[in-house]
Short mmCIF file of C-alpha atoms in Angstrom, two decimals:
data_model
loop_
_atom_site.label_atom_id
_atom_site.label_comp_id
_atom_site.label_asym_id
_atom_site.label_seq_id
_atom_site.Cartn_x
_atom_site.Cartn_y
_atom_site.Cartn_z
CA UNK A 1070 19.72 11.39 5.91
CA UNK A 1071 18.88 10.51 2.32
CA UNK A 1072 16.12 8.01 1.53
CA UNK A 1073 18.68 5.87 -0.42
CA UNK A 1074 20.90 5.55 2.64
CA UNK A 1075 17.94 4.52 4.77
CA UNK A 1076 17.02 1.93 2.14
CA UNK A 1077 20.50 0.40 2.48
CA UNK A 1078 20.16 0.20 6.26
CA UNK A 1079 16.77 -1.52 5.70
CA UNK A 1080 18.31 -4.10 3.39
CA UNK A 1081 20.89 -5.03 5.92
CA UNK A 1082 18.60 -5.04 8.98
CA UNK A 1083 15.96 -7.16 7.21
CA UNK A 1084 18.33 -10.17 7.36
CA UNK A 1085 17.74 -10.26 11.12
CA UNK A 1086 14.13 -11.43 10.66
CA UNK A 1087 13.24 -15.08 10.60
CA UNK A 1088 12.17 -16.59 7.19
CA UNK A 1089 8.49 -16.34 8.05
CA UNK A 1090 8.59 -12.79 9.46
CA UNK A 1091 10.76 -11.67 6.54
CA UNK A 1092 8.15 -12.79 4.07
CA UNK A 1093 5.50 -10.84 5.93
CA UNK A 1094 7.63 -7.73 6.22
CA UNK A 1095 8.64 -7.78 2.51
CA UNK A 1096 4.99 -7.96 1.63
CA UNK A 1097 4.36 -4.86 3.74
CA UNK A 1098 7.44 -3.17 2.21
CA UNK A 1099 6.40 -3.77 -1.40
CA UNK A 1100 2.74 -2.89 -0.65
CA UNK A 1101 3.75 0.43 0.95
CA UNK A 1102 6.56 1.33 -1.49
CA UNK A 1103 4.61 0.79 -4.70
CA UNK A 1104 2.52 3.95 -4.22
CA UNK A 1105 3.42 6.68 -6.55
CA UNK A 1106 3.14 10.35 -5.47
CA UNK A 1107 4.07 9.56 -1.82
CA UNK A 1108 7.11 11.17 -0.21
CA UNK A 1109 9.97 8.76 -0.76
CA UNK A 1110 11.79 10.13 2.26
CA UNK A 1111 8.86 9.64 4.66
CA UNK A 1112 8.13 6.23 3.19
CA UNK A 1113 11.63 4.93 3.81
CA UNK A 1114 11.73 6.46 7.29
CA UNK A 1115 8.51 4.74 8.40
CA UNK A 1116 9.49 1.45 6.70
CA UNK A 1117 12.72 1.44 8.69
CA UNK A 1118 10.82 2.23 11.96
CA UNK A 1119 8.40 -0.64 11.37
CA UNK A 1120 11.35 -2.97 10.58
CA UNK A 1121 13.29 -1.97 13.78
CA UNK A 1122 10.15 -2.53 15.82
CA UNK A 1123 9.57 -5.90 14.19
CA UNK A 1124 13.14 -7.06 14.85
CA UNK A 1125 13.01 -5.92 18.48
CA UNK A 1126 9.57 -7.53 19.03
CA UNK A 1127 10.71 -10.73 17.33
CA UNK A 1128 13.35 -11.23 19.95
CA UNK A 1129 10.76 -10.98 22.65
CA UNK A 1130 8.81 -13.79 20.94
CA UNK A 1131 6.08 -11.59 19.53
CA UNK A 1132 4.42 -12.29 16.16
CA UNK A 1133 3.61 -9.93 13.30
CA UNK A 1134 -0.08 -10.01 14.37
CA UNK A 1135 0.78 -8.94 17.97
CA UNK A 1136 2.40 -5.81 16.52
CA UNK A 1137 0.43 -4.88 13.43
CA UNK A 1138 -3.04 -6.27 14.33
CA UNK A 1139 -5.09 -9.01 12.79
CA UNK A 1140 -5.34 -7.45 9.32
CA UNK A 1141 -1.88 -6.50 8.24
CA UNK A 1142 -2.97 -5.24 4.77
CA UNK A 1143 -5.39 -2.92 6.43
CA UNK A 1144 -2.74 -1.63 8.77
CA UNK A 1145 -0.52 -0.84 5.75
CA UNK A 1146 -3.40 1.08 4.22
CA UNK A 1147 -3.59 3.19 7.42
CA UNK A 1148 0.14 3.88 7.12
CA UNK A 1149 -0.10 4.78 3.44
CA UNK A 1150 -2.92 7.15 4.15
CA UNK A 1151 -0.85 9.18 6.63
CA UNK A 1152 2.37 9.41 4.52
CA UNK A 1153 2.45 12.87 3.03
CA UNK A 1154 2.60 13.44 -0.69
CA UNK A 1155 5.85 14.02 -2.52
CA UNK A 1156 7.06 17.62 -2.75
CA UNK A 1157 6.37 19.27 -6.16
CA UNK A 1158 10.01 20.05 -6.64
CA UNK A 1159 11.14 16.49 -6.02
CA UNK A 1160 8.50 15.10 -8.43
CA UNK A 1161 9.55 17.67 -11.01
CA UNK A 1162 13.28 16.73 -10.88
CA UNK A 1163 12.37 13.00 -10.99
CA UNK A 1164 10.06 13.48 -14.01
CA UNK A 1165 12.67 15.56 -15.84
CA UNK A 1166 15.29 12.92 -15.14
CA UNK A 1167 13.13 10.13 -16.54
CA UNK A 1168 12.23 12.15 -19.59
CA UNK A 1169 15.79 13.24 -20.44
CA UNK A 1170 17.16 9.75 -19.75
CA UNK A 1171 14.58 8.04 -21.88
CA UNK A 1172 14.92 10.44 -24.85
CA UNK A 1173 18.70 10.17 -24.54
CA UNK A 1174 18.62 6.36 -24.72
CA UNK A 1175 16.17 6.39 -27.71
CA UNK A 1176 18.10 8.99 -29.59
CA UNK A 1177 21.54 7.38 -28.98
CA UNK A 1178 20.30 3.99 -30.05
CA UNK A 1179 18.57 5.28 -33.10
CA UNK A 1180 21.51 7.39 -34.20
CA UNK A 1181 24.17 4.83 -33.57
CA UNK A 1182 22.32 1.90 -35.24
CA UNK A 1183 21.29 4.08 -38.19
CA UNK A 1184 24.92 5.18 -38.71
CA UNK A 1185 26.22 1.72 -38.32
CA UNK A 1186 23.75 0.12 -40.80
CA UNK A 1187 24.32 2.85 -43.27
CA UNK A 1188 28.11 2.79 -43.17
CA UNK A 1189 28.74 -0.96 -42.76
CA UNK A 1190 25.81 -2.59 -44.63
CA UNK A 1191 24.96 0.40 -46.82
CA UNK A 1192 21.29 0.23 -45.76
CA UNK A 1193 19.06 3.27 -45.29
CA UNK A 1194 20.56 6.74 -45.79
CA UNK A 1195 22.88 8.98 -43.83
CA UNK A 1196 20.10 11.51 -43.54
CA UNK A 1197 16.70 11.02 -41.93
CA UNK A 1198 13.53 12.85 -43.09
CA UNK A 1199 11.55 14.06 -40.05
CA UNK A 1200 8.23 15.84 -39.85
CA UNK A 1201 8.52 17.84 -36.68
CA UNK A 1202 4.71 17.75 -35.86
CA UNK A 1203 4.19 14.08 -36.12
CA UNK A 1204 7.52 13.31 -34.37
CA UNK A 1205 6.55 15.40 -31.41
CA UNK A 1206 3.00 13.84 -31.21
CA UNK A 1207 4.53 10.40 -31.58
CA UNK A 1208 6.90 10.98 -28.68
CA UNK A 1209 4.11 12.38 -26.49
CA UNK A 1210 1.94 9.33 -27.14
CA UNK A 1211 4.85 6.98 -26.44
CA UNK A 1212 5.51 8.72 -23.15
CA UNK A 1213 1.86 8.45 -22.11
CA UNK A 1214 1.85 4.71 -23.04
CA UNK A 1215 5.07 4.13 -20.94
CA UNK A 1216 3.45 6.04 -18.03
CA UNK A 1217 0.41 3.69 -18.21
CA UNK A 1218 2.66 0.67 -18.55
CA UNK A 1219 4.62 1.60 -15.42
CA UNK A 1220 1.44 2.35 -13.44
CA UNK A 1221 0.05 -0.95 -14.51
CA UNK A 1222 3.19 -2.85 -13.54
CA UNK A 1223 3.29 -1.15 -10.07
CA UNK A 1224 -0.35 -2.00 -9.50
CA UNK A 1225 0.33 -5.51 -10.59
CA UNK A 1226 3.38 -5.84 -8.10
CA UNK A 1227 1.23 -4.32 -5.34
CA UNK A 1228 -1.62 -6.79 -5.93
CA UNK A 1229 0.90 -9.72 -5.74
CA UNK A 1230 1.41 -9.11 -2.03
CA UNK A 1231 -0.42 -10.75 0.82
CA UNK A 1232 -1.68 -13.56 -1.37
CA UNK A 1233 -1.98 -16.94 0.19
CA UNK A 1234 -2.87 -18.35 -3.17
CA UNK A 1235 0.24 -18.30 -5.42
CA UNK A 1236 -0.45 -17.97 -9.13
CA UNK A 1237 1.05 -20.62 -11.42
CA UNK A 1238 4.32 -19.55 -13.06
CA UNK A 1239 3.21 -20.10 -16.58
CA UNK A 1240 -0.07 -18.18 -16.07
CA UNK A 1241 1.91 -15.28 -14.73
CA UNK A 1242 4.31 -15.55 -17.67
CA UNK A 1243 1.55 -15.60 -20.22
CA UNK A 1244 -0.13 -12.56 -18.67
CA UNK A 1245 3.08 -10.55 -18.77
CA UNK A 1246 3.85 -11.71 -22.26
CA UNK A 1247 0.37 -10.65 -23.49
CA UNK A 1248 0.64 -7.20 -21.86
CA UNK A 1249 4.18 -6.55 -23.18
CA UNK A 1250 3.25 -7.67 -26.71
CA UNK A 1251 0.15 -5.45 -26.74
CA UNK A 1252 2.21 -2.48 -25.40
CA UNK A 1253 5.01 -2.85 -27.98
CA UNK A 1254 2.45 -3.53 -30.73
CA UNK A 1255 0.47 -0.33 -29.99
CA UNK A 1256 3.73 1.74 -30.01
CA UNK A 1257 4.78 0.31 -33.41
CA UNK A 1258 1.28 0.72 -34.88
CA UNK A 1259 1.02 4.35 -33.85
CA UNK A 1260 4.45 4.98 -35.46
CA UNK A 1261 3.36 3.29 -38.68
CA UNK A 1262 -0.06 4.93 -39.01
CA UNK A 1263 0.81 8.44 -37.85
CA UNK A 1264 0.14 10.88 -40.73
CA UNK A 1265 3.09 13.13 -41.42
CA UNK A 1266 2.55 16.84 -40.73
CA UNK A 1267 4.56 19.79 -39.52
CA UNK A 1268 7.88 21.16 -40.64
CA UNK A 1269 9.92 18.75 -42.74
CA UNK A 1270 13.59 18.41 -41.87
CA UNK A 1271 16.53 16.35 -43.04
CA UNK A 1272 18.85 15.51 -40.22
CA UNK A 1273 22.05 13.49 -40.51
CA UNK A 1274 21.57 10.27 -38.60
CA UNK A 1275 24.74 10.76 -36.62
CA UNK A 1276 23.41 13.92 -35.07
CA UNK A 1277 20.79 11.76 -33.18
CA UNK A 1278 23.66 9.85 -31.63
CA UNK A 1279 25.30 13.13 -30.59
CA UNK A 1280 22.07 14.57 -29.11
CA UNK A 1281 21.39 11.32 -27.34
CA UNK A 1282 24.92 11.29 -25.87
CA UNK A 1283 24.49 14.80 -24.56
CA UNK A 1284 21.02 13.98 -23.05
CA UNK A 1285 22.48 10.99 -21.25
CA UNK A 1286 25.22 13.12 -19.78
CA UNK A 1287 22.68 15.59 -18.53
CA UNK A 1288 20.69 12.89 -16.88
CA UNK A 1289 23.79 11.40 -15.33
CA UNK A 1290 24.70 14.83 -13.89
CA UNK A 1291 21.04 15.19 -12.58
CA UNK A 1292 21.27 11.75 -10.97
CA UNK A 1293 24.64 12.59 -9.31
CA UNK A 1294 23.40 15.91 -8.01
CA UNK A 1295 19.95 14.94 -6.77
CA UNK A 1296 20.65 11.26 -5.96
CA UNK A 1297 17.64 9.99 -7.91
CA UNK A 1298 18.50 6.36 -8.30
CA UNK A 1299 21.30 5.73 -5.76
CA UNK B 491 -14.54 5.85 12.45
CA UNK B 492 -16.44 5.04 15.64
CA UNK B 493 -16.55 7.52 18.49
CA UNK B 494 -14.84 5.05 20.74
CA UNK B 495 -11.77 4.69 18.44
CA UNK B 496 -11.66 8.44 17.86
CA UNK B 497 -11.60 8.99 21.68
CA UNK B 498 -8.89 6.40 22.07
CA UNK B 499 -6.83 7.96 19.26
CA UNK B 500 -7.14 11.39 20.69
CA UNK B 501 -6.09 10.29 24.17
CA UNK B 502 -3.19 8.26 22.64
CA UNK B 503 -2.01 11.28 20.73
CA UNK B 504 -1.98 13.29 23.88
CA UNK B 505 0.01 10.61 25.65
CA UNK B 506 2.50 10.42 22.85
CA UNK B 507 3.09 14.16 22.90
CA UNK B 508 3.61 14.00 26.70
CA UNK B 509 6.18 11.18 26.48
CA UNK B 510 8.12 12.79 23.68
CA UNK B 511 8.06 16.07 25.69
CA UNK B 512 9.96 14.43 28.52
CA UNK B 513 12.80 13.44 26.15
CA UNK B 514 13.40 12.75 22.46
CA UNK B 515 12.13 9.23 21.82
CA UNK B 516 12.18 6.72 18.97
CA UNK B 517 9.30 4.56 17.84
CA UNK B 518 9.97 1.32 19.59
CA UNK B 519 11.00 3.03 22.78
CA UNK B 520 7.79 4.99 22.74
CA UNK B 521 5.66 1.83 22.41
CA UNK B 522 7.61 0.20 25.26
CA UNK B 523 6.89 3.27 27.53
CA UNK B 524 3.23 3.24 26.67
CA UNK B 525 3.09 -0.46 27.66
CA UNK B 526 4.90 0.23 30.87
CA UNK B 527 2.37 2.82 31.81
CA UNK B 528 -0.22 0.17 31.32
CA UNK B 529 -1.64 1.04 27.94
CA UNK B 530 -1.10 -2.56 26.83
CA UNK B 531 -4.53 -2.79 25.14
CA UNK B 532 -3.26 -0.63 22.30
CA UNK B 533 -1.74 -2.68 19.53
CA UNK B 534 1.89 -1.67 19.28
CA UNK B 535 1.91 -0.83 15.60
CA UNK B 536 -0.88 1.69 16.01
CA UNK B 537 1.57 4.37 17.12
CA UNK B 538 3.13 4.68 13.64
CA UNK B 539 0.20 6.02 11.70
CA UNK B 540 -0.26 8.49 14.60
CA UNK B 541 3.36 9.54 14.54
CA UNK B 542 3.06 10.15 10.81
CA UNK B 543 -0.06 12.30 11.38
CA UNK B 544 1.63 14.30 14.24
CA UNK B 545 4.51 14.96 11.84
CA UNK B 546 2.20 16.12 9.11
CA UNK B 547 0.51 18.44 11.57
CA UNK B 548 4.03 19.63 12.59
CA UNK B 549 3.45 18.95 16.26
CA UNK B 550 6.52 16.64 16.34
CA UNK B 551 9.69 16.46 14.22
CA UNK B 552 11.68 13.34 13.47
CA UNK B 553 15.47 13.30 12.80
CA UNK B 554 17.75 10.42 12.00
CA UNK B 555 20.33 10.23 14.82
CA UNK B 556 22.94 7.83 16.00
CA UNK B 557 21.80 5.88 19.09
CA UNK B 558 24.25 4.86 21.83
CA UNK B 559 24.12 1.31 20.58
CA UNK B 560 23.25 0.14 17.14
CA UNK B 561 22.30 1.96 14.01
CA UNK B 562 20.78 5.32 13.27
CA UNK B 563 17.29 5.82 14.57
CA UNK B 564 14.50 8.33 13.98
CA UNK B 565 14.13 10.39 17.24
CA UNK B 566 11.11 12.53 17.68
CA UNK B 567 11.02 15.84 19.57
CA UNK B 568 8.17 18.33 20.05
CA UNK B 569 7.94 21.47 18.03
CA UNK B 570 6.63 24.74 19.51
CA UNK B 571 3.22 23.91 18.12
CA UNK B 572 3.52 20.50 19.66
CA UNK B 573 4.09 22.06 23.08
CA UNK B 574 1.02 24.21 22.58
CA UNK B 575 -1.07 21.10 21.61
CA UNK B 576 0.15 19.24 24.63
CA UNK B 577 -0.79 22.19 26.95
CA UNK B 578 -4.29 22.21 25.40
CA UNK B 579 -4.63 18.41 25.72
CA UNK B 580 -3.75 18.58 29.36
CA UNK B 581 -6.24 21.36 30.00
CA UNK B 582 -9.04 19.45 28.15
CA UNK B 583 -8.16 16.28 29.94
CA UNK B 584 -8.23 17.91 33.36
CA UNK B 585 -11.56 19.41 32.60
CA UNK B 586 -13.26 16.11 31.73
CA UNK B 587 -11.29 13.74 34.01
CA UNK B 588 -13.05 14.55 37.32
CA UNK B 589 -16.59 14.85 35.99
CA UNK B 590 -16.25 11.56 34.04
CA UNK B 591 -14.78 9.86 37.10
CA UNK B 592 -17.53 10.99 39.48
CA UNK B 593 -20.30 10.10 36.94
CA UNK B 594 -18.87 6.66 36.61
CA UNK B 595 -18.52 6.28 40.39
CA UNK B 596 -22.11 7.16 41.05
CA UNK B 597 -23.87 5.39 38.17
CA UNK B 598 -21.38 3.16 36.54
CA UNK B 599 -20.70 0.23 38.86
CA UNK B 600 -21.95 -2.68 36.91
CA UNK B 601 -21.31 -5.63 39.22
#
């Protein structure tokens, strides 16, 4: 049974918990799920087991602490430690999917907007000059930045669990705003200050749209075949 | 980890293997059975990290199956290695059970 199907059962079964228990369980769920490099299948299987146990114990009048001990966060750490790592082949397909999908979106957006602006508003030109070396380095740095950004967000989500003290909404907003601004700023800066080197090429802007479209189709097929997101 | 909790974990693992050996069992059922046998001191949730470890060591295998009532559940059954580990646990247990019991009887009455 696929992890995505188990996840759906989990979503339905969770509604059987009382408000208070649901809040505790969802903290556990987020805390355990936001670990990268752990087997998704095993993670979802153990999460469903914990939920079933919780639902059954709840009907007998037991509390979360009766089941999971005094320190629930520490209990979750014990669980996480025992979940095996993701298989190399699964990680590889997932990484390839993300990469192809991201490049597809970027290329399609760039190509379509460029073509549109050029032909409707007569801005820019129909051909783009590209230095292959700096373009590749640029993309690699962007990918690395996005990777850091995602890790940071996951860490941030994980740290938001099991907190009795709730942060003020505007403080949270300001923090996210600063991080996102910094992140986008660095990406733009790198693009601006990157020296040009490597093979110079002139590529018609519409070609970007075409390549992007093909990449998106490939990523769509990958997703269908390996059930990456659904 | 303290020696005491290591001992407890080891014994608990052996008991889990024995119960699963009798018939394929799912998590909640397993904890109920342990309680019925009187192991009520063990907090219920502590079986799940152990089940994960036993799977990693390939002593047990879990498969999602339809239960008679309700949704699909993960049922555990012993692998061949699991059967071997259970046999070994029983032998080790038998070899320390009597000596420990008689030591405690002679010198251990505290009241």
